[in-house]
Coordinates of C-alpha atoms in Angstrom, one line a residue:
X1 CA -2.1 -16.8 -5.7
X2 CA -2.6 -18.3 -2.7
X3 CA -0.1 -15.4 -1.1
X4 CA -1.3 -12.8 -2.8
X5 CA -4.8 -13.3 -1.2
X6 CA -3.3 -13.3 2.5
X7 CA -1.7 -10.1 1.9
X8 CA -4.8 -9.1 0.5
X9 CA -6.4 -9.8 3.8
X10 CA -3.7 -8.5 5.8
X11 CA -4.0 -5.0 4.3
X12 CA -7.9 -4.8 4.1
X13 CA -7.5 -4.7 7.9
X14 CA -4.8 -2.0 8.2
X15 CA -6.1 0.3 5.0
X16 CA -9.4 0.3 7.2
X17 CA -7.4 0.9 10.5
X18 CA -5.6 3.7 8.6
X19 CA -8.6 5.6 7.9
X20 CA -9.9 5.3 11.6
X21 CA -6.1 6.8 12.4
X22 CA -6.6 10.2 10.4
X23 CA -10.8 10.2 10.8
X24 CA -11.5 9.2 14.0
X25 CA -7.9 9.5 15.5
X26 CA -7.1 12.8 13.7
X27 CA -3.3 12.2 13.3
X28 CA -1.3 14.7 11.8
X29 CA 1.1 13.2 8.7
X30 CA 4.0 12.9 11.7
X31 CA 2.1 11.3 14.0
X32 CA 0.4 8.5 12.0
X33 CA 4.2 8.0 10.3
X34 CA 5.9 7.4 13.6
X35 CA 3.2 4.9 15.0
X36 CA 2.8 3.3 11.7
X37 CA 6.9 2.7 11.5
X38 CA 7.3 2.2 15.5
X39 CA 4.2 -0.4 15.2
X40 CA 5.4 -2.4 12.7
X41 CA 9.3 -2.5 14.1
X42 CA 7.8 -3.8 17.0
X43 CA 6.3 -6.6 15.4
X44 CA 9.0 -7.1 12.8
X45 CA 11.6 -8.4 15.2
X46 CA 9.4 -11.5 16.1
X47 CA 10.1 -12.4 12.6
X48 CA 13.1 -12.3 12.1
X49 CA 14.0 -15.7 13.2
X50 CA 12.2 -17.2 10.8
X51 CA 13.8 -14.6 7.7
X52 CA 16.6 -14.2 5.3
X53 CA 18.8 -11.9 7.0
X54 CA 21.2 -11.7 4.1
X55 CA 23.5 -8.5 4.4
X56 CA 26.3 -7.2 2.3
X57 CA 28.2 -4.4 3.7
X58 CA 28.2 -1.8 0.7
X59 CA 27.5 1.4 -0.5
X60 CA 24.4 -0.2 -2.6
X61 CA 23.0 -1.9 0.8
X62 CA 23.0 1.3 2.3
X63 CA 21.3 3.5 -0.6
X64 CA 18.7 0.8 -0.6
X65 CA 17.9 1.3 3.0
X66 CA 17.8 5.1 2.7
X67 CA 15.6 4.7 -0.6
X68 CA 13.0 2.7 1.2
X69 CA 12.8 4.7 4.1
X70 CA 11.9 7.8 2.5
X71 CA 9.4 5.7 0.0
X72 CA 7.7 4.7 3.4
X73 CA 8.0 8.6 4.7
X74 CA 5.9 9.4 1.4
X75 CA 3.3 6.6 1.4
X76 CA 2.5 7.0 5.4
X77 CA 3.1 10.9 5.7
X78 CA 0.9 11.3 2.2
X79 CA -2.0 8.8 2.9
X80 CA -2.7 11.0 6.0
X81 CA -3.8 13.7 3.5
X82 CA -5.1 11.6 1.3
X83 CA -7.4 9.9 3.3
X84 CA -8.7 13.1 5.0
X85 CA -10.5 13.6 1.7
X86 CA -11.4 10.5 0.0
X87 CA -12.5 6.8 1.0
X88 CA -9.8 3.7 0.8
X89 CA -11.7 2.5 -1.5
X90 CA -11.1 5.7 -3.8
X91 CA -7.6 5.3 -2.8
X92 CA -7.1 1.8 -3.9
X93 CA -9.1 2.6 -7.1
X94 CA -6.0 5.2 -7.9
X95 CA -3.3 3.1 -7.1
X96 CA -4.5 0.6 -9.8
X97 CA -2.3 3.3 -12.3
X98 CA 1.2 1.6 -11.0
X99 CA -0.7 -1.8 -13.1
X100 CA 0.8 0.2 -16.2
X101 CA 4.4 0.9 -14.9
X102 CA 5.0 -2.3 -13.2
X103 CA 3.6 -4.9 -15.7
X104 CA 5.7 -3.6 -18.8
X105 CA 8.6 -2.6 -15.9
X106 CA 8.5 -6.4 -15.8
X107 CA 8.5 -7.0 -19.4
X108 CA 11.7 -4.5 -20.7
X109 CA 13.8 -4.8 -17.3
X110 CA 13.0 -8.4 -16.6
X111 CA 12.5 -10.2 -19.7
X112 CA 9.0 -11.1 -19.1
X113 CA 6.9 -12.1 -22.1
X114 CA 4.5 -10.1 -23.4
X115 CA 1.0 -10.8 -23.5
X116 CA -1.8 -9.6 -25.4
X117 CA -4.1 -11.3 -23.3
X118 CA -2.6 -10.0 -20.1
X119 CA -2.3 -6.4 -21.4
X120 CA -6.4 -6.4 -22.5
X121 CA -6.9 -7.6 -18.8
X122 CA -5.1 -4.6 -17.6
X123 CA -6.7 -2.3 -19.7
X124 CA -10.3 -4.0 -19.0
X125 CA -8.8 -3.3 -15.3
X126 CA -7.7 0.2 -15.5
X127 CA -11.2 1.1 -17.3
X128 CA -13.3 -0.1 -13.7
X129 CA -10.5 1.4 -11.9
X130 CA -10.8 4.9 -14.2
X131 CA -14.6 4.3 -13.4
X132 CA -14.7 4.1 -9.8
X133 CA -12.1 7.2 -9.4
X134 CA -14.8 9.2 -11.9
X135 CA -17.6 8.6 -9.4
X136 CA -15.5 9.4 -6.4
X137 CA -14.8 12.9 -7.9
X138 CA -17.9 14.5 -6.9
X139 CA -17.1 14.0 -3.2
X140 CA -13.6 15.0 -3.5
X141 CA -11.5 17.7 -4.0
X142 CA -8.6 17.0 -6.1
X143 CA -6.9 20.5 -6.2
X144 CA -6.3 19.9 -2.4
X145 CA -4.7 16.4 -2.8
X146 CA -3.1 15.9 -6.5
X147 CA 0.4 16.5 -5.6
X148 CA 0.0 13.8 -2.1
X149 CA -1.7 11.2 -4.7
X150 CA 1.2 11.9 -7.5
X151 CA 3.8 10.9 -4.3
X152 CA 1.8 8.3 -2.8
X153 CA 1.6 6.5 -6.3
X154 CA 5.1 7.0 -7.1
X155 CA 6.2 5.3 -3.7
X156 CA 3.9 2.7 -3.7
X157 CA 5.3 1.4 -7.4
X158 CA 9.2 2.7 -6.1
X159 CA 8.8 0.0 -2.7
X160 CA 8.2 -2.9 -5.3
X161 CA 10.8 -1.8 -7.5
X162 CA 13.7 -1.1 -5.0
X163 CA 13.3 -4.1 -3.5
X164 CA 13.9 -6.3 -6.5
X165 CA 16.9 -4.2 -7.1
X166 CA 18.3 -4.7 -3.6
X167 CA 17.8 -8.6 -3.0
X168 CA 21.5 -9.2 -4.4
X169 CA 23.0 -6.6 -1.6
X170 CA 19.9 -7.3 1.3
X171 CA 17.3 -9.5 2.1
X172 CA 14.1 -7.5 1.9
X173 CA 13.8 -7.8 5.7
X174 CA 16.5 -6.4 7.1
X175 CA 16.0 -3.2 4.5
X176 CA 12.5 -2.5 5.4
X177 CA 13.0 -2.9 9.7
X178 CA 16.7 -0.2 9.1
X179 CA 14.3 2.2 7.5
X180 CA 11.7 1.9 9.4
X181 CA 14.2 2.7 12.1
X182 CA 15.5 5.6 10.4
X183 CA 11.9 6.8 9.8
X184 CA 10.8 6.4 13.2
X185 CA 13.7 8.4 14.6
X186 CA 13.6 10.8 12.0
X187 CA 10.1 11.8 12.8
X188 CA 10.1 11.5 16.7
X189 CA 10.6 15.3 17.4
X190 CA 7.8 16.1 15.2
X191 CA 5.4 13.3 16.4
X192 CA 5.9 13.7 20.1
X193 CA 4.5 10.1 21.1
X194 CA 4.0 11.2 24.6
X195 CA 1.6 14.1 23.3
X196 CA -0.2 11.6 20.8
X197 CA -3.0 10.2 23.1
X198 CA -3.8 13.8 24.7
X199 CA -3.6 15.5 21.4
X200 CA -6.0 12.6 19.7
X201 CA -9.9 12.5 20.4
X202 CA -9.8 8.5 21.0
X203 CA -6.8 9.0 23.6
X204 CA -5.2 6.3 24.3
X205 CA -7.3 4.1 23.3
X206 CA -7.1 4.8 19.7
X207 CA -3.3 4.8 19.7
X208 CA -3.4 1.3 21.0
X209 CA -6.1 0.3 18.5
X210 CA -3.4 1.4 15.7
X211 CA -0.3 -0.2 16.9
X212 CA -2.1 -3.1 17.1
X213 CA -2.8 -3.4 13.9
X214 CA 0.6 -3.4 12.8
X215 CA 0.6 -6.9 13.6
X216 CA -1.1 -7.9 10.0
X217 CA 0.6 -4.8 8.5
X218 CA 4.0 -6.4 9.3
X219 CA 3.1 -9.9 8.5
X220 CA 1.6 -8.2 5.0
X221 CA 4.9 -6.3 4.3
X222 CA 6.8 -9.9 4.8
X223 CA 4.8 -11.2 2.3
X224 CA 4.3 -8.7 0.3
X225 CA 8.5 -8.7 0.0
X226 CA 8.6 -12.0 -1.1
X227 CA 5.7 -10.9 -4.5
X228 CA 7.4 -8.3 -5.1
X229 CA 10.8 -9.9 -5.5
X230 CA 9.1 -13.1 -7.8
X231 CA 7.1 -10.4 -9.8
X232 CA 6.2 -6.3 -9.7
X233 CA 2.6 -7.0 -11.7
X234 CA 1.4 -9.4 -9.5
X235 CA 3.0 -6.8 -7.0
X236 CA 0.9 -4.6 -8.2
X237 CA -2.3 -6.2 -8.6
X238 CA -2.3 -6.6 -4.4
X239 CA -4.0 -2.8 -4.1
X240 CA -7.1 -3.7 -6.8
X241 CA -7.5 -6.8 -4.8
X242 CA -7.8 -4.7 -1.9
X243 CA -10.4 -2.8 -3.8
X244 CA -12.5 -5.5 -4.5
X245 CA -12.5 -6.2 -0.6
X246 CA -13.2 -2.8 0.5
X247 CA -16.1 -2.5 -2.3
X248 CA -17.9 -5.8 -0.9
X249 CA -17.5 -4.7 2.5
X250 CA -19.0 -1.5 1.8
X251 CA -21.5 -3.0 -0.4
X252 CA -23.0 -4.7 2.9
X253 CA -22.3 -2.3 5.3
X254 CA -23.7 1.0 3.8
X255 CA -27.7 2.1 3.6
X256 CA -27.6 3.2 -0.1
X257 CA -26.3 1.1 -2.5
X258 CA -23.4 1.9 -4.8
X259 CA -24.0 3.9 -7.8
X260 CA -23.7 1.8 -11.7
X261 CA -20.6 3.5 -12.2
X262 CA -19.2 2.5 -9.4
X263 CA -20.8 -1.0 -9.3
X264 CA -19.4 -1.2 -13.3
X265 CA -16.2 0.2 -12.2
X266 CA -15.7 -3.0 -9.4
X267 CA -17.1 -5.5 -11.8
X268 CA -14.5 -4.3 -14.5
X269 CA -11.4 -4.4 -11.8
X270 CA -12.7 -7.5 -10.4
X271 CA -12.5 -9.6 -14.2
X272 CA -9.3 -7.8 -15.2
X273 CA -7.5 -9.5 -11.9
X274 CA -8.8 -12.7 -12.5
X275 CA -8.4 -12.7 -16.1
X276 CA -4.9 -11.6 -16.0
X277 CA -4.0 -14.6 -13.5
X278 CA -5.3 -16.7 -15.4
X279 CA -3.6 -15.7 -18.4
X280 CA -0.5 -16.2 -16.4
X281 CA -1.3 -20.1 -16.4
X282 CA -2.1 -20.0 -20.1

């Protein structure tokens, strides 16, 4: 638990520096992919004295490499439209659908028991979640941005998922800094980094302000690894715990207070997290 709510901390600050990048920064899908994989190389490879750098030279090691690279192209190069029209709260409020595939993922691949105590959690959880996404629809337009959600959501469940799978072939590590590698050279022709700062309205100073922030989104992806590889629900349950941030930050910060659906949606999300962990210790 006590991981789970560092990554959750971690990721509250990049999710909020991510919508600064495509708001305030304007980046173009390209652009915010290259900085987001370049950003977080760069601070990867402090790490990796102090992680499992486990490699078997095989086919599999590869595939797994080339499978998380292009999850990573779809989560960063789809969040950039996906954020142009909706809040990261809205965001995190969708992403509480991979709850579903990753819980009973668990239970059929992995043996896990079931629960009917943990599956009335999810449910109570998906209801504030279904709530929260109902009130954002007003604001948003979801003909623009249904096929960039479907792919975000996919990859976003897929990273968990092909990580588990590849911890017999490579450490989680060393596949997440060779595709962020690939990634990053993949999209420099497109991204032009020199062009970045003139191209942006915050210049350079926005670029900077992004990079930097790859710092916690590195250290979040390291221990986000190690959750996903002990358990995809608990996996899972980082982005609603996220939510639950980003909706008491906003509850402080903004003029008019949330609406009731909203405000039931968050109170539903946040007792369907807690519940479920602590059916886990039942």
């Amino acid at each position: 638990m006590l991981l789970m709510i560092t990554v959750v901390a971690l990721y509250s600050i990049t999710s909020l520096n991510d919508k600064y990048a495509v708001s305030k920064c304007r980046y173009t899908g390209s652009q915010l992919t290259f900085l987001m994989a370049s950003g977080t190389i760069f601070f990867l490879l402090f790490t990796l004295p102090f992680s499992d750098m486990h490699f078997t030279l095989s086919p599999m090691s590869f595939l797994f490499i080339g499978l998380i690279a292009l999850s990573k192209y779809l989560e960063f190069g789809m969040s950039a439209k996906i954020l142009a029209e909706m809040s990261v709260f809205e965001l995190k409020a969708w992403l509480g659908l991979t709850l579903f595939m990753s819980y009973f993922t668990d239970v059929f691949l992995y043996g896990q028991d079931i629960k009917g105590l943990k599956i009335l959690c999810i449910i109570v959880t998906a209801a504030g979640l279904f709530l929260i996404a109902r009130e954002g629809r007003r604001q948003v337009e979801y003909k623009r941005i249904v096929l960039p959600l479907v792919l975000y959501l996919a990859a976003k469940f897929s990273y968990g998922f092909i990580m588990k799978a590849a911890e017999s072939y490579i450490s989680s590590t060393m596949t997440l800094l060779c595709a962020l590698v690939i990634l990053a050279l993949i999209m420099l022709p497109a991204a032009k980094p020199l062009n970045i700062p003139k191209e942006s309205p915050e210049g350079l100073k926005g670029m900077l302000i992004v990079l930097a922030c790859k710092l916690p989104n590195a250290l979040g992806l390291l221990c986000e690894n190690r959750i996903a590889a002990e358990s995809l629900t608990n996996y899972s349950f980082i982005q609603p715990m996220i939510l639950i941030v980003m909706f008491v930050s906003g509850f402080f910060s903004q003029k008019e207070k949330p609406s009731k659906l909203s405000l039931a949606g968050s109170l539903c999300v946040i007792a369907g997290i807690f519940g479920f962990q602590a059916a886990g210790l039942i």
